[in-house]
Coordinates of C-alpha atoms in Angstrom, one line a residue:
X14 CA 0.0 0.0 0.0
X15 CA 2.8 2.4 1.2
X16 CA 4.3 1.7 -2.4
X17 CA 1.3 2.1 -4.5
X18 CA 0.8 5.5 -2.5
X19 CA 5.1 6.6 -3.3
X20 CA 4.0 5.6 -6.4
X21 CA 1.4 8.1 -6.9
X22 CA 2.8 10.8 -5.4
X23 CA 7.1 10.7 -5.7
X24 CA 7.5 11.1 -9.9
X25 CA 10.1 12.0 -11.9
X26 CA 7.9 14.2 -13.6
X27 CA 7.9 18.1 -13.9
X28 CA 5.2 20.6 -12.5
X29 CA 2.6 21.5 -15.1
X30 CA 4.0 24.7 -14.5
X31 CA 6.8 24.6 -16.4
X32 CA 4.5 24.2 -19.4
X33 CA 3.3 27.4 -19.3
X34 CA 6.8 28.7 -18.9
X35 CA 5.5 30.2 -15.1
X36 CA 4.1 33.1 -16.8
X37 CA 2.0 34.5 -14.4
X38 CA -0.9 35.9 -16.5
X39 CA -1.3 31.9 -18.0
X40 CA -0.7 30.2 -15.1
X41 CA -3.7 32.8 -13.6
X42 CA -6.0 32.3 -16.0
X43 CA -5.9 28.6 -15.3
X44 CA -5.7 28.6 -12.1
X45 CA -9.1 31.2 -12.1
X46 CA -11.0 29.5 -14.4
X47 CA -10.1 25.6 -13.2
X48 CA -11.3 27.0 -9.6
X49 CA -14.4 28.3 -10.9
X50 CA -15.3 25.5 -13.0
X51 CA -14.9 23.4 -9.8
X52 CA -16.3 25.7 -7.6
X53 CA -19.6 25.6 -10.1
X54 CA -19.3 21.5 -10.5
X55 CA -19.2 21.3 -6.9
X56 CA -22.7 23.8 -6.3
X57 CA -24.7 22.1 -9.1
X58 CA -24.6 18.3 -7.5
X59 CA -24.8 19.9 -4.2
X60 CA -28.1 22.0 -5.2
X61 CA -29.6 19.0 -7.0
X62 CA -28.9 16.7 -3.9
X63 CA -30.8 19.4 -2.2
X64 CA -33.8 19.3 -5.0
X65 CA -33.9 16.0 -5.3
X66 CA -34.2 15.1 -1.0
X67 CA -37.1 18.1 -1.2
X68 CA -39.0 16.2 -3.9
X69 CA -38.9 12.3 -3.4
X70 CA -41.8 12.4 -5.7
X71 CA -39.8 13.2 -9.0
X72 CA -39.6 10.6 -11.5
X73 CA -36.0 9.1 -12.4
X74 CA -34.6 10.4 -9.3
X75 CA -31.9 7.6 -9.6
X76 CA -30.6 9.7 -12.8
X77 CA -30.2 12.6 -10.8
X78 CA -28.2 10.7 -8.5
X79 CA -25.9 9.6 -11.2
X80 CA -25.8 13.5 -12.6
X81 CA -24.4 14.7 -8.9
X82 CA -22.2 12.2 -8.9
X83 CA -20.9 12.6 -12.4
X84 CA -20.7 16.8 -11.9
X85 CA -18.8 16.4 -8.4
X86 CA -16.3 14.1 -10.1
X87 CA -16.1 16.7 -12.7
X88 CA -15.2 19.5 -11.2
X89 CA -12.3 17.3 -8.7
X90 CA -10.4 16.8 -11.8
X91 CA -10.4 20.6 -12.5
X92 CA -9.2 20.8 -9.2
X93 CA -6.8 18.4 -10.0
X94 CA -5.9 20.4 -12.9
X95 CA -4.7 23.3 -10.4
X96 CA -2.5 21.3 -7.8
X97 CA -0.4 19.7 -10.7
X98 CA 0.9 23.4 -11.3
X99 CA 3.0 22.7 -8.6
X100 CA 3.0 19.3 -8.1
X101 CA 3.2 16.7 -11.2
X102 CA 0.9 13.6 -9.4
X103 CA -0.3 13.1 -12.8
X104 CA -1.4 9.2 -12.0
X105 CA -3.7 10.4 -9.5
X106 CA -5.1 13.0 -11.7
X107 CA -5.4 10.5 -14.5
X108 CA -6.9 8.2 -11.9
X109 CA -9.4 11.0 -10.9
X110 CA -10.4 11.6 -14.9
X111 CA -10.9 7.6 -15.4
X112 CA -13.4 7.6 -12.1
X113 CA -14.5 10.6 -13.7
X114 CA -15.2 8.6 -17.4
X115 CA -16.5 5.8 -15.7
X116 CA -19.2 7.5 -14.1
X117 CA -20.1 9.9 -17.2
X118 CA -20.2 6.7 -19.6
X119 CA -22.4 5.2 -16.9
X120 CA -25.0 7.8 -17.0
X121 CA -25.1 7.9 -20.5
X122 CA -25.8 4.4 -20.2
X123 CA -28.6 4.5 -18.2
X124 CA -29.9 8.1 -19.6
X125 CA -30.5 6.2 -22.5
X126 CA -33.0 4.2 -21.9
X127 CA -35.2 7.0 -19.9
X128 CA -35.5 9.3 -22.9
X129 CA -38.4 7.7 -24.7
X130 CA -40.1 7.8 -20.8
X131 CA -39.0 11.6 -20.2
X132 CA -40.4 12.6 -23.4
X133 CA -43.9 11.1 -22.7
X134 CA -44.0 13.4 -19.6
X135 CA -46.5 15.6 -20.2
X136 CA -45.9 19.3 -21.0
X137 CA -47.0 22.2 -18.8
X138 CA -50.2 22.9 -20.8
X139 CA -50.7 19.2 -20.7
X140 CA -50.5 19.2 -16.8
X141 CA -52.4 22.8 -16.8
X142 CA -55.1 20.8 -18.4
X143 CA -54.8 17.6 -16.3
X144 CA -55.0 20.1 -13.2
X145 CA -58.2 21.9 -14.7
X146 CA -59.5 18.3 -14.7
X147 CA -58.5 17.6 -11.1
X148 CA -59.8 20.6 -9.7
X149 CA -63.3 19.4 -11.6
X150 CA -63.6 15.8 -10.7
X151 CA -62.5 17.3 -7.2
X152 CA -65.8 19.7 -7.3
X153 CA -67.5 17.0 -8.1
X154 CA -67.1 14.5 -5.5
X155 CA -66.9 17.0 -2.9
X156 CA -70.8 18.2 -4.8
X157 CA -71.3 14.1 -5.0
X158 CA -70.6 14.1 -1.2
X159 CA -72.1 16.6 -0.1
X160 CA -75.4 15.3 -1.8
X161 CA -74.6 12.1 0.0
X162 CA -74.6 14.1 3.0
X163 CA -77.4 15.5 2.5
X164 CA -79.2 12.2 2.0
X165 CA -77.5 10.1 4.2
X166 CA -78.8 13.4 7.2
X167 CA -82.2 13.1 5.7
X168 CA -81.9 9.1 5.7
X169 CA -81.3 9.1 9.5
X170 CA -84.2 12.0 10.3
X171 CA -86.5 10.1 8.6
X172 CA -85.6 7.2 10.5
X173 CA -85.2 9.0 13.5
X174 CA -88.7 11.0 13.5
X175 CA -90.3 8.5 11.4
X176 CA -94.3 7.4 12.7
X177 CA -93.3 3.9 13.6
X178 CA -90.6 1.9 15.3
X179 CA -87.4 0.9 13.6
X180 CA -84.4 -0.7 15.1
X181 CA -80.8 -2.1 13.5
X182 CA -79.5 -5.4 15.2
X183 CA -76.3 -7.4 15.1
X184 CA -76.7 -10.7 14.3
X185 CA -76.4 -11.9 17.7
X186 CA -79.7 -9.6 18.4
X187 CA -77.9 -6.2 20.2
X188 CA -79.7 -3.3 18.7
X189 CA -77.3 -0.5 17.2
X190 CA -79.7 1.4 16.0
X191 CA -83.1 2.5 17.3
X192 CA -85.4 5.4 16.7
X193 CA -87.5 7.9 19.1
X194 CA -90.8 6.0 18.3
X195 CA -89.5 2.3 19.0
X196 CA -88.0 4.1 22.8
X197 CA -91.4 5.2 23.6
X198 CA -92.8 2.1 23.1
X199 CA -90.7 0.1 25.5
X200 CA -90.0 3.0 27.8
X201 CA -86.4 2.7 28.1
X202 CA -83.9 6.2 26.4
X203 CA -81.7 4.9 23.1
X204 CA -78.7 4.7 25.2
X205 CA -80.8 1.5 27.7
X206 CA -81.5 0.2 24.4
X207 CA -78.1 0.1 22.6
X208 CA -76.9 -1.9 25.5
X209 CA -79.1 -4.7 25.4
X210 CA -80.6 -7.3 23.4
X211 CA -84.0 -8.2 21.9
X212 CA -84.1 -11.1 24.4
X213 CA -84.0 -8.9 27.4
X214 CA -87.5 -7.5 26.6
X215 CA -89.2 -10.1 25.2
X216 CA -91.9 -11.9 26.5
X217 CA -90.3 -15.5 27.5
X218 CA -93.0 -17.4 25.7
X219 CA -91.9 -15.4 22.6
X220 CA -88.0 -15.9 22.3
X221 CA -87.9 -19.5 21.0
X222 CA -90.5 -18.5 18.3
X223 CA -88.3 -15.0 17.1
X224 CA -84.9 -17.3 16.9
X225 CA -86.5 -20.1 14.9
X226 CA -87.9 -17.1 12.8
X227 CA -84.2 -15.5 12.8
X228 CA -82.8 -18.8 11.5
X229 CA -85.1 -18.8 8.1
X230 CA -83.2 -15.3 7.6
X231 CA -79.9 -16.4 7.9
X232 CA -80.4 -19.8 6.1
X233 CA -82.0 -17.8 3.2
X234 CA -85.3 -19.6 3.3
X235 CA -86.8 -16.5 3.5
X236 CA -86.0 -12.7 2.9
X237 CA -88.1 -11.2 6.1
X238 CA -90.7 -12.4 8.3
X239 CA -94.1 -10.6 10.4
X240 CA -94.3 -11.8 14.0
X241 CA -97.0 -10.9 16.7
X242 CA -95.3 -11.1 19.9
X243 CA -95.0 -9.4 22.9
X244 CA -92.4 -6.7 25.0
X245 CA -92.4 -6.0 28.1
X246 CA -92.3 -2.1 28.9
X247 CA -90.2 -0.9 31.2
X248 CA -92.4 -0.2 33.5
X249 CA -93.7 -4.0 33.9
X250 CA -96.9 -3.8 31.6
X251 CA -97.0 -5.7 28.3
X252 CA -96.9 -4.4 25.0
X253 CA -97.9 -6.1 22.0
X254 CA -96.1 -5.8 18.9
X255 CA -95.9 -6.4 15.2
X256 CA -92.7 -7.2 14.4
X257 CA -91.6 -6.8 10.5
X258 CA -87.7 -8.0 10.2
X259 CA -85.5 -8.8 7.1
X260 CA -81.5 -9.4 7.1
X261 CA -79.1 -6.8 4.8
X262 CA -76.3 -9.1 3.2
X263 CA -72.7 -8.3 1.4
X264 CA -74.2 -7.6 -2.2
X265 CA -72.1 -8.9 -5.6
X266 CA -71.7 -6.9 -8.6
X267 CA -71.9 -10.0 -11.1
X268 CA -75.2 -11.7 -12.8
X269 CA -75.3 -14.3 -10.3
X270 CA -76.4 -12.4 -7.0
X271 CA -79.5 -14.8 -7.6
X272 CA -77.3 -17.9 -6.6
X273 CA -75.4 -16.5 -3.9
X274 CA -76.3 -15.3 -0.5
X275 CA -74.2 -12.5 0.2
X276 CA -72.3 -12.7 4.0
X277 CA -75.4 -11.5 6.4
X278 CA -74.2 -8.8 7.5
X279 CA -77.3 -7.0 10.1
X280 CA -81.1 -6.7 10.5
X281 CA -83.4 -4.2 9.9
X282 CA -86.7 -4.5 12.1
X283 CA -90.0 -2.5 11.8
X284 CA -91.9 -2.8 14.9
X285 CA -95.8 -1.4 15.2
X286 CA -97.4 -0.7 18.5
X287 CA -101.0 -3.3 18.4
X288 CA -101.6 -3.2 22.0
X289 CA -104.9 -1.3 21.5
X290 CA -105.7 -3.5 18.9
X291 CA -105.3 -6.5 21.2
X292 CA -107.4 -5.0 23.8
X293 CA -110.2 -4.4 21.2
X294 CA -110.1 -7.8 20.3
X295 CA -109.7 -9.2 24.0
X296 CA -112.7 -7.5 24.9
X297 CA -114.6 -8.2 21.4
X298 CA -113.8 -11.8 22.5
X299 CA -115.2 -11.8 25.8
X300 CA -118.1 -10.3 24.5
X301 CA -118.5 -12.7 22.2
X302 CA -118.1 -15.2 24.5
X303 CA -120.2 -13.4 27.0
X304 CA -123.4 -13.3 24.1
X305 CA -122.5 -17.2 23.7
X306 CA -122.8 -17.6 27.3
X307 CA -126.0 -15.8 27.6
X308 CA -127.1 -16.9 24.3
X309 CA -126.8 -20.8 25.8
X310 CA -128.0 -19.3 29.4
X311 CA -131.3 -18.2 27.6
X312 CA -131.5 -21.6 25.5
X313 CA -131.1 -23.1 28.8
X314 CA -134.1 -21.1 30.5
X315 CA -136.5 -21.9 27.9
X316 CA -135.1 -25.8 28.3
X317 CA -135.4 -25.7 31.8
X318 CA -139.0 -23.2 31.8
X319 CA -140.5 -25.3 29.7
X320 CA -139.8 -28.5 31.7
X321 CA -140.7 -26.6 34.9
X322 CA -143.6 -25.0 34.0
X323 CA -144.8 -28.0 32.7
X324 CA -145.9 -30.0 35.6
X325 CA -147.9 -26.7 37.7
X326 CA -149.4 -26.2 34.4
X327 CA -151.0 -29.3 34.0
X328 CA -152.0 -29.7 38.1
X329 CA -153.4 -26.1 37.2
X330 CA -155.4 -26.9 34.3
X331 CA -156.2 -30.2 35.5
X332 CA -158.0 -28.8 38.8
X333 CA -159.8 -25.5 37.5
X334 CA -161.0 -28.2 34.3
X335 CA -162.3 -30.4 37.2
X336 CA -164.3 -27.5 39.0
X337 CA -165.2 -26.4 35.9
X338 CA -167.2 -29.7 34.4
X339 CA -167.7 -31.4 38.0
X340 CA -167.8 -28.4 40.7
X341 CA -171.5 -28.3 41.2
X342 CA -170.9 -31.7 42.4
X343 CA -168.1 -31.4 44.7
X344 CA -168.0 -30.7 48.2
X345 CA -167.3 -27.7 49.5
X346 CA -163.7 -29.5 51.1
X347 CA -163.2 -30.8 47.6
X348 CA -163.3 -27.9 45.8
X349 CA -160.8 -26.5 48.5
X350 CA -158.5 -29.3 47.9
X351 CA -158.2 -27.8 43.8
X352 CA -158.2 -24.2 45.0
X353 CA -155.1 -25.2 47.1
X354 CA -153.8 -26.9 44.4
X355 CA -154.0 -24.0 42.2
X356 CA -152.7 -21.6 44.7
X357 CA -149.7 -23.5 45.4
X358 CA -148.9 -24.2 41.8
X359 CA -149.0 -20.9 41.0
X360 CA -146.6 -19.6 43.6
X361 CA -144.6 -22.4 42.7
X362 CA -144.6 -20.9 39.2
X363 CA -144.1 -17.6 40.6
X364 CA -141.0 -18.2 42.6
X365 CA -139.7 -20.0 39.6
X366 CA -140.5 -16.9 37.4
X367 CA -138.7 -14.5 40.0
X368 CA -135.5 -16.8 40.4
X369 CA -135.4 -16.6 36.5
X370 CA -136.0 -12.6 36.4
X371 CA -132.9 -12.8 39.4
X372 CA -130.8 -14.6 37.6
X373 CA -131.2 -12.9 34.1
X374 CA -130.4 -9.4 36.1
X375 CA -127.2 -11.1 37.6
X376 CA -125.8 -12.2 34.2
X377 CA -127.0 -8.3 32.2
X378 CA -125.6 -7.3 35.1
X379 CA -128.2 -4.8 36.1
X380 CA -128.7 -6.2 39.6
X381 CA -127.6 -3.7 42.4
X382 CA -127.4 -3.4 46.1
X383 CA -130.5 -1.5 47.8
X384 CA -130.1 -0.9 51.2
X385 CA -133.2 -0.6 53.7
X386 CA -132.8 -0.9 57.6
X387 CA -136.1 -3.8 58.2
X388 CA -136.4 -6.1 61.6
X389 CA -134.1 -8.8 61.2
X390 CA -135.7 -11.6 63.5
X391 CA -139.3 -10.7 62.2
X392 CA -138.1 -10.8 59.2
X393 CA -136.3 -14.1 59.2
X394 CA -139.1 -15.6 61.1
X395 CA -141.7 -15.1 58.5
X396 CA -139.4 -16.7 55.8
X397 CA -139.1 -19.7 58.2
X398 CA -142.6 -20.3 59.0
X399 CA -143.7 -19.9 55.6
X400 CA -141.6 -22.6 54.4
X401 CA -142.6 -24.9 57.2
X402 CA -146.1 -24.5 56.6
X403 CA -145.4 -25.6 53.1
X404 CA -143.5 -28.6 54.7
X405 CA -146.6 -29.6 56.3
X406 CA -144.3 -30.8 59.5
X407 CA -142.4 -33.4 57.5
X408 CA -139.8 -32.0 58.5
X409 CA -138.2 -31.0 62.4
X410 CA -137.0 -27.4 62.3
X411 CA -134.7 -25.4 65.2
X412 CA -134.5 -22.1 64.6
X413 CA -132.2 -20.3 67.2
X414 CA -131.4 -16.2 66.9
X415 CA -128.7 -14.5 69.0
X416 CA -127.3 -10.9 69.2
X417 CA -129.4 -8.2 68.4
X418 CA -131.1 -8.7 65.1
X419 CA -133.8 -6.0 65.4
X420 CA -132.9 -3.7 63.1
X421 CA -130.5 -4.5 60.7
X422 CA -129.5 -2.8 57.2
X423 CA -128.8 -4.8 54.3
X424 CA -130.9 -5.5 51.2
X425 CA -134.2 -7.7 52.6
X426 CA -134.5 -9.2 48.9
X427 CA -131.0 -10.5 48.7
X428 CA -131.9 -11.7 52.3
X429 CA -135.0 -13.6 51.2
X430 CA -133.4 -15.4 48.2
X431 CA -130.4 -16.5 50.6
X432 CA -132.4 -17.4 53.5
X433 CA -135.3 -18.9 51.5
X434 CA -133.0 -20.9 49.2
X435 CA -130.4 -22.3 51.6
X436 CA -133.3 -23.3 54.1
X437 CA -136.2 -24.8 50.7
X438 CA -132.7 -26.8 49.8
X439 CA -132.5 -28.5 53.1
X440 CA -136.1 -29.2 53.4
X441 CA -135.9 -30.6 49.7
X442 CA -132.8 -32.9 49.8
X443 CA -133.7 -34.2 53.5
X444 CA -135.4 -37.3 54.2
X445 CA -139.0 -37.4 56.2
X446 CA -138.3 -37.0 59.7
X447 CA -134.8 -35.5 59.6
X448 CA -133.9 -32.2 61.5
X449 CA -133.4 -29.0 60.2
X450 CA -131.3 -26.4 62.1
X451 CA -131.3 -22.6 60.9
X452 CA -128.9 -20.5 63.0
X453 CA -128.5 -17.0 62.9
X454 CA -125.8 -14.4 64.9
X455 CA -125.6 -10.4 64.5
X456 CA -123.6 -8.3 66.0
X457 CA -121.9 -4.8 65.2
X458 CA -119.4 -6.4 62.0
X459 CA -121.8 -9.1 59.9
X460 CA -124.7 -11.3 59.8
X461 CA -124.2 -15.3 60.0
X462 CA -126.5 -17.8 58.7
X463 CA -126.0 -21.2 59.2
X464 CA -128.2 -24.0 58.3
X465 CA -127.6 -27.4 58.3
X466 CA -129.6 -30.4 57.2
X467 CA -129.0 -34.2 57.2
X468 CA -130.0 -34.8 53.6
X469 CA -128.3 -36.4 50.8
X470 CA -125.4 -34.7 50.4
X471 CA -122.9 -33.5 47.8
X472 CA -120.5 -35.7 46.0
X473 CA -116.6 -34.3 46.6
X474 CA -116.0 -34.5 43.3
X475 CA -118.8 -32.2 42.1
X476 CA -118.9 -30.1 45.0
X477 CA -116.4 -27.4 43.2
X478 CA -119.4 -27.0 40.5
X479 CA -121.8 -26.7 43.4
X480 CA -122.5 -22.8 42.6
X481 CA -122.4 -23.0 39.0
X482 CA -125.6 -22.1 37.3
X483 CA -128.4 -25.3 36.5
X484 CA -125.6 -27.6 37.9
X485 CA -127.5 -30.5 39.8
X486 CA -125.4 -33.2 42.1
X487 CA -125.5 -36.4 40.5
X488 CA -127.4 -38.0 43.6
X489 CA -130.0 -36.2 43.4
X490 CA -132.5 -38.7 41.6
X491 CA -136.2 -37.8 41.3
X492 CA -135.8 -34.6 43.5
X493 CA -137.1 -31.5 41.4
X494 CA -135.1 -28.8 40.8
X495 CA -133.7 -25.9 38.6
X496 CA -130.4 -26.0 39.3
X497 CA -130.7 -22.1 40.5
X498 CA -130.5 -21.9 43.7
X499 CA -126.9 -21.8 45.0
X500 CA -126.1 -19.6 41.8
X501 CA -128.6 -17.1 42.8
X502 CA -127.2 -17.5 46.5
X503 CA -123.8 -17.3 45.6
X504 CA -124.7 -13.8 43.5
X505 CA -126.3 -12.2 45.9
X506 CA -123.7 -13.0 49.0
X507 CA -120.9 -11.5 46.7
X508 CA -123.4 -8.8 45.6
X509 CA -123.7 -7.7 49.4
X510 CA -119.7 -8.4 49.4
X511 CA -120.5 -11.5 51.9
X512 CA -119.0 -15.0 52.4
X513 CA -120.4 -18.4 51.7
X514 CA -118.8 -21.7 52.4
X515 CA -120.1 -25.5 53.1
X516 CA -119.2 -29.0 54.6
X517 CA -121.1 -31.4 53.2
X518 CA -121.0 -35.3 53.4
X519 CA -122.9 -37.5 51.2
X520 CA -125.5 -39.6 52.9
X521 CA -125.0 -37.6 56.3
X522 CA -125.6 -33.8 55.4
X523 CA -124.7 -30.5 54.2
X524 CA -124.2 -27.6 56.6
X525 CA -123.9 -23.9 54.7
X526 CA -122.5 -20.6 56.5
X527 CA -123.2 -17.2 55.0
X528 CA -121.1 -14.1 56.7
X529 CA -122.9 -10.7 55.2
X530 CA -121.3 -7.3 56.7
X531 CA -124.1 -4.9 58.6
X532 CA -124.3 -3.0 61.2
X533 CA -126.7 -2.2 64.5
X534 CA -128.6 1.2 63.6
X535 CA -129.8 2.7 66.7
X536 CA -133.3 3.8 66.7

């Protein structure tokens, strides 16, 4: 190395110098112009290295590159040109100017090649007009966006104030979306909503049938689905709905969208308060069902009349056709005997007629409470013997009263049909012989009737139809009857807001206790 360097530098060859005779004005002008060519060769690469770090968008940058390094080598050898005045390293100055070819021949190379692509660079006036085009298109997306704006704002106000529900869901069910109307009809604020699920305000009996309707969505056997079901409002209170839901999918731009179902990507729900519409029909169906009722309950009236009616009829016409054709021949005691008859069919008809009337009231529901202040134990006394006269002492009957029962208020006609039904009943259903006990407290709260027979009666498994309207125990057998009695009973108990319960045992007796509220009125 140290030889190759004496090599180089220690020559036997003169200054440069001497070729010019060291005339000063030569050797000057050389040594001027040499420094200012390398003092230019040296500013140029520097300035482009400069341009070309500032723009690292510029096409063929790597030329540039080879230009700087081509100009710095350049202007060395100028350099060169003015230290071998003095001192004749000629090798390394030849060395310098075959660096110095290498590199030029190098870029002409490679500059080659780039001059068909430089020249298809566009001009000024070509990028002037590429720029005019620019700024157009640019105008027109941002007027293209801003009418997407636009529409997109309008999009979401619409949704937002729209006159029914709408909601966006994942596809695990949690809304993303919902609108003022859908809020009010659940009660909970868009930010309760967009945390939760449909689940958590669906009616339980309702979930399995929304998934199984989900699932037709996402296996594409059907593009949306209606649904009935029901929320529950935030408040606790139902809400019935009309849910209308279909699924948005990943859309292709190719003929055959048809045949394949895009990824799913979220669903779009429509959901229509119906709870007033359910109500309406609720209460058209009781109504209905209440005109059936009363429709059969008539059918039954007429069934039951006609059957009913049938037998006083015919003791009626049978007697006054007897004292008709044969009463001039009678006795006086026998023509009593038909007059008897007659009267006691016809208030047999009567009573039937006014439990019918009662019970008609009860189900039109025009049957009310009127309250009269009336002499309890007279009162109840009178129903008692005139049912014992009827009995004609078949019966024995022990009446006991306690507390102060003179004047009472409560409605006497609810207290006739309880007191004479309950007390006919255990006449009716008791054999010959068998003893009757009627028992009656008062004091300053309620009323207590109690009266107990030792008839036939009630079957435990019917006794849980005992108060329902023409129902008859099974054991009954040929003992008349309507059927009406412990309905009308049981009505007018709960009509006075009373109590009424029952032990019974068949083949021993039934005992019933009524509890009505009253109260002592001083007089």
């Amino acid at each position: 190395m140290i030889k190759l360097l004496n090599f180089l530098t220690e020559s036997p060859f003169i200054p440069h110098g001497h070729c010019y005779l060291w005339k000063p004005g030569l050797v000057g002008l050389h040594i001027i112009s040499d420094s200012l060519i390398a003092l230019a060769y040296y500013s140029i690469p520097i300035t482009l290295l400069y341009f070309v770090r500032k723009r690292e968008d510029l096409p063929f940058n790597g030329i540039f590159l080879l230009f700087i390094a081509f100009i710095f080598a350049c202007g060395t050898t100028h350099l060169m040109e003015v230290w071998t005045l003095w001192h004749p390293n000629y090798w390394i100055a030849g060395l310098l100017k075959a660096i110095t070819a290498v590199i030029s021949a190098y870029t002409a190379v490679k500059l080659i090649p780039l001059i068909p692509l430089a020249l298809a660079l566009q001009n000024p006036a070509q990028l002037e007009a590429v720029n005019v085009h620019l700024k157009s298109e640019n105008a027109t997306r941002k007027l293209v966006e801003g009418e997407l704006r636009k529409s997109e704002e309008r999009f979401w106000s619409s949704f937002d104030n729209a006159a029914t529900g709408l909601a966006l869901a994942d596809l695990d069910g949690h809304w993303f979306k919902v609108n003022r109307y859908f809020c009010n009809i659940v009660g909970y604020s868009e930010e309760e909503l967009l945390g939760m699920n449909f689940q958590s305000i669906t009616h339980p009996d309702d979930v399995d049938t929304s998934w199984k309707n989900i699932h037709l969505l996402l296996n594409g056997q059907a593009n949306y689905y209606h649904q009935e079901k029901r929320y529950i409002h935030k408040d606790g209170h139902i809400v019935w709905i009309v849910l209308s839901k279909s699924l948005m999918r990943e859309t292709f731009n190719n003929e055959d969208d048809d045949q394949h179902l895009g990824k799913p990507l979220y669903f779009i729900a429509q959901i229509q308060n119906i709870t007033e519409r359910k109500i309406a029909e609720e209460e058209l169906h009781k109504a209905l069902e209440k005109e059936k009722e009363l429709s059969e309950l008539k059918s039954r009236f007429i069934t039951m009349a006609s059957h009913e009616f049938r037998t006083p009829l015919a003791t009626i016409y049978s007697s006054s056709d007897l004292l008709k054709s044969f009463g001039h021949k009678f006795s006086e005691e026998r023509k009593l005997q038909h007059l008897n008859k007659i009267q006691t069919q016809v208030k047999n008809m009567t009573l039937l007629l006014e439990d019918v009337l009662f019970m008609g009231k009860v189900e039109a529901g025009k049957l009310s409470l009127n309250i009269t202040d009336f002499n309890l134990e007279v009162f109840c006394r009178e129903i008692i013997d005139e049912i014992s006269f009827a009995d004609r002492k078949k019966h024995k009957l022990l009446f006991e009263i306690r507390g102060e029962c003179s004047t009472v208020e409560m409605d006497c006609k609810l207290m006739r049909q309880i007191l004479t039904n309950l007390v006919s009943n255990a006449f009716k259903y008791s054999p010959e012989g068998a003893i009757i006990q009627v028992n009656i407290i008062c004091n300053n709260q309620q009323t207590i009737i109690n009266v107990q027979d030792q008839g036939i009666g009630i079957p435990i498994s019917e006794q849980h139809h005992l108060f329902e309207i023409f129902h008859r125990a099974s054991n009954v057998g040929n003992i008349s009857g309507t059927g009406l009695g412990l309905a009308i009973v049981k009505q007018a108990v709960e009509l006075h807001q009373g109590r009424i319960s029952f032990e019974s045992e068949v083949g021993v007796g039934t005992s019933f206790t009524v509890s009505l509220p009253t109260y002592h009125v001083s007089i």
